C-alpha positions in Angstrom: 33.0 -32.3 4.0 36.3 -30.4 3.9 37.0 -27.5 6.1 37.2 -25.1 3.1 33.8 -26.3 1.8 32.3 -25.9 5.3 33.7 -22.4 5.6 32.4 -21.5 2.2 28.9 -22.8 3.0 28.9 -20.8 6.2 30.0 -17.7 4.3 27.2 -18.1 1.7 24.7 -18.6 4.5 25.9 -15.5 6.3 25.7 -13.5 3.1 22.2 -14.7 2.4 21.1 -13.8 5.9 22.7 -10.3 5.6 21.0 -9.8 2.2 17.6 -10.8 3.7 18.1 -8.3 6.6 19.2 -5.5 4.2 16.1 -6.0 2.0 13.6 -6.6 4.9 11.0 -3.9 5.4 12.1 -1.7 8.4 9.5 -1.0 11.1 10.2 1.8 13.6 9.2 0.8 17.1 8.6 3.9 19.3 8.8 2.7 22.9 10.6 3.2 26.2 10.0 -0.3 27.2 13.1 -2.4 26.4 11.3 -5.8 27.1 8.4 -4.9 24.8 10.9 -3.8 22.1 12.7 -7.1 22.3 9.4 -9.0 22.0 8.3 -7.0 19.0 11.7 -7.3 17.4 11.5 -11.1 17.8 8.0 -11.2 16.3 8.9 -8.9 13.4 12.1 -10.8 12.6 10.2 -14.1 12.5 7.9 -12.6 9.9 10.5 -11.1 7.6 10.6 -7.5 9.1 13.5 -5.6 10.7 12.8 -3.6 13.9 14.5 -0.3 14.7 14.1 1.3 18.1 13.2 4.9 18.7 13.0 5.8 22.5 12.6 9.6 22.2 11.1 12.3 20.0 14.7 13.1 18.8 15.2 9.5 17.7 12.0 9.6 15.7 12.9 12.9 14.1 16.2 11.4 12.9 14.5 8.3 11.6 11.1 9.3 10.2 12.4 10.7 6.9 14.3 7.6 6.1 13.3 6.0 2.8 13.9 2.6 4.5 11.0 2.8 6.9 7.8 1.0 5.9 5.7 1.6 9.0 5.7 2.7 12.7 4.5 1.0 15.9 3.9 3.5 18.7 3.8 2.3 22.3 1.6 4.9 23.9 2.4 3.8 27.5 5.0 6.1 29.0 5.8 8.0 25.8 7.4 11.3 26.8 5.3 13.6 24.7 1.6 13.9 23.7 0.9 11.0 21.4 -1.8 12.6 19.2 0.4 15.4 17.7 3.2 12.9 17.7 1.1 10.6 15.5 0.2 13.5 13.2 3.9 14.3 12.8 4.5 10.7 11.7 1.6 10.8 9.3 3.2 13.9 7.7 5.9 11.5 6.6 3.2 9.4 5.0 4.1 6.4 7.1 1.4 3.8 8.2 1.1 4.0 12.0 -0.2 1.5 14.5 -0.6 2.3 18.2 -0.5 0.0 21.2 -3.2 1.5 23.6 -4.7 0.6 26.9 -8.3 -0.8 27.2 -9.3 2.3 29.3 -8.0 4.9 26.8 -10.9 5.3 24.4 -10.6 9.1 24.4 -6.9 8.8 23.5 -7.7 6.3 20.8 -10.2 8.8 19.1 -7.6 11.6 19.3 -5.1 9.3 17.6 -7.6 8.4 14.9 -8.2 12.1 14.2 -4.4 12.6 14.0 -4.2 10.0 11.3 -3.8 6.7 13.1 -4.1 3.6 10.8 -4.6 0.9 13.4 -5.2 0.8 17.2 -4.1 -2.4 18.9 -5.5 -2.8 22.4 -3.1 -4.2 25.1 -2.3 -6.9 26.0 -0.6 -7.2 22.7 -2.2 -9.4 20.0 0.6 -10.6 17.7 -1.9 -11.7 15.1 -3.5 -8.2 14.9 -0.1 -6.6 14.7 1.0 -8.9 11.9 -2.3 -8.3 10.1 -1.5 -4.6 10.1 2.1 -5.1 8.9 1.2 -7.6 6.2 -1.6 -5.2 5.0 1.0 -2.6 4.1 1.3 -2.5 0.3 4.8 -3.1 -1.1 6.3 0.1 -2.4 6.2 -1.2 -6.0 2.6 -2.4 -5.8 -0.1 -0.6 -7.9 -3.5 -2.0 -8.8 -6.6 -1.0 -10.5 -10.2 -2.1 -9.7 -12.5 -3.0 -12.6 -15.9 -1.6 -13.6 -16.8 1.4 -11.5 -13.2 2.0 -10.5 -12.1 1.9 -14.2 -14.7 4.5 -15.1 -13.4 6.7 -12.3 -9.8 6.0 -13.4 -8.6 5.1 -9.9 -5.2 3.5 -9.4 -4.1 2.3 -6.0 -0.4 2.7 -5.0 1.4 1.9 -1.7 0.5 5.2 0.1 -1.7 7.1 -2.4 -4.3 6.7 -5.1 -4.4 8.4 -8.5 -7.8 9.6 -9.5 -8.1 10.8 -13.1 -4.3 11.6 -13.1 -4.3 13.4 -9.7 -2.5 11.8 -6.8 -4.3 11.7 -3.4 -2.3 10.6 -0.3 -4.4 8.2 1.9 -3.7 6.1 5.0 -4.1 2.3 4.7 -7.4 2.3 6.6 -8.9 4.9 4.2 -7.6 2.9 1.2 -9.5 -0.1 2.5 -12.7 1.9 3.0 -12.4 3.3 -0.5 -11.8 -0.1 -2.0 -14.9 -1.4 -0.2 -17.1 1.5 -1.4 -15.8 1.0 -5.0 -16.5 -2.7 -4.9 -20.1 -1.9 -3.9 -20.5 -0.1 -7.2 -22.2 3.0 -5.7 -24.5 1.1 -3.4 -25.2 2.4 0.1 -22.9 0.9 2.7 -23.9 1.0 6.3 -21.4 1.8 9.1 -21.8 -1.8 10.3 -20.9 -3.2 6.8 -17.8 -1.0 6.7 -16.7 -2.0 10.1 -17.0 -5.7 9.4 -15.3 -5.4 6.0 -12.5 -3.0 6.7 -11.4 -3.3 10.4 -9.5 -6.4 11.5 -11.0 -6.2 15.0 -14.6 -5.0 14.3 -15.8 -5.5 17.9 -13.4 -2.7 19.1 -14.7 -0.1 16.5 -17.5 2.4 17.1 -19.7 4.0 14.5 -18.1 7.4 15.3 -14.8 6.0 14.2 -16.2 5.3 10.7 -17.5 8.9 10.5 -14.0 10.2 11.3 -12.4 8.2 8.5 -15.1 9.1 6.0 -14.5 12.8 6.9 -10.8 12.3 6.2 -11.6 10.7 2.9 -13.9 13.6 1.9 -11.2 16.1 2.9 -8.7 14.2 0.7 -11.2 14.3 -2.2 -12.0 18.0 -1.7 -10.0 19.0 -4.8 -11.7 16.4 -7.1 -14.9 17.4 -8.9 -15.7 13.9 -10.1 -15.4 11.8 -7.0 -17.2 12.1 -3.6 -18.9 10.3 -0.8 -22.6 10.8 -0.3 -24.3 10.4 3.1 -27.6 8.7 3.0 -29.4 9.8 6.2 -30.2 6.9 8.5 -28.6 4.4 6.1 -24.9 5.0 5.4 -22.5 6.1 2.7 -22.2 5.7 -1.0 -19.4 6.6 -3.4 -20.3 8.9 -6.3 -18.5 9.4 -9.6 -19.3 11.9 -12.3 -17.5 11.7 -15.6 -17.7 15.4 -16.3 
């Protein structure tokens, strides 16, 4: 092969790699641990994502409004500010957020859930759970409709919101998964255990109280809708209700 041909092939390969990087979903990694960031960046790159580091609140403030960002990974260990309001700030930007938390920080985990956390990943880091969270993020162009009950309720799922009878409702990924499951059950009662097994990727780490928190957030999101709601069946679980008037 000639030198010119070799150079041209290398140039084409370089352009292809650059294009792949330019179009890769960008994940903001909030951490002050350089070694952890390098590990995460390696894992993300191997799966088609691009990592971007934020080591302070100011870094996050500069990056969180970027249209390029697809999700956030928050390393709770050593973060310089209170992680719960910090998580809520990220959720204001409608970004899916996963947090790396210690095994002995259940109280902190619950505070993060109340602040809008989508996924808690207990340390030591589980790459498979991290990737399950990232691959569960809907592409920005994706929109889908569920049949039967969902069609009657006129519910369309988008990347970060659902449209119910023409009205948009912003939801976190975990709430979208809960809503999908309740819709698929066609109005039947779903127990907390069924929801945990169906919705969470690591059900053994989820408590019943966590389900209640997310159901409460769904109800709050649906507060302005007259035709859609979640009914509590005492001692049994939850059921989705739709009224066509």
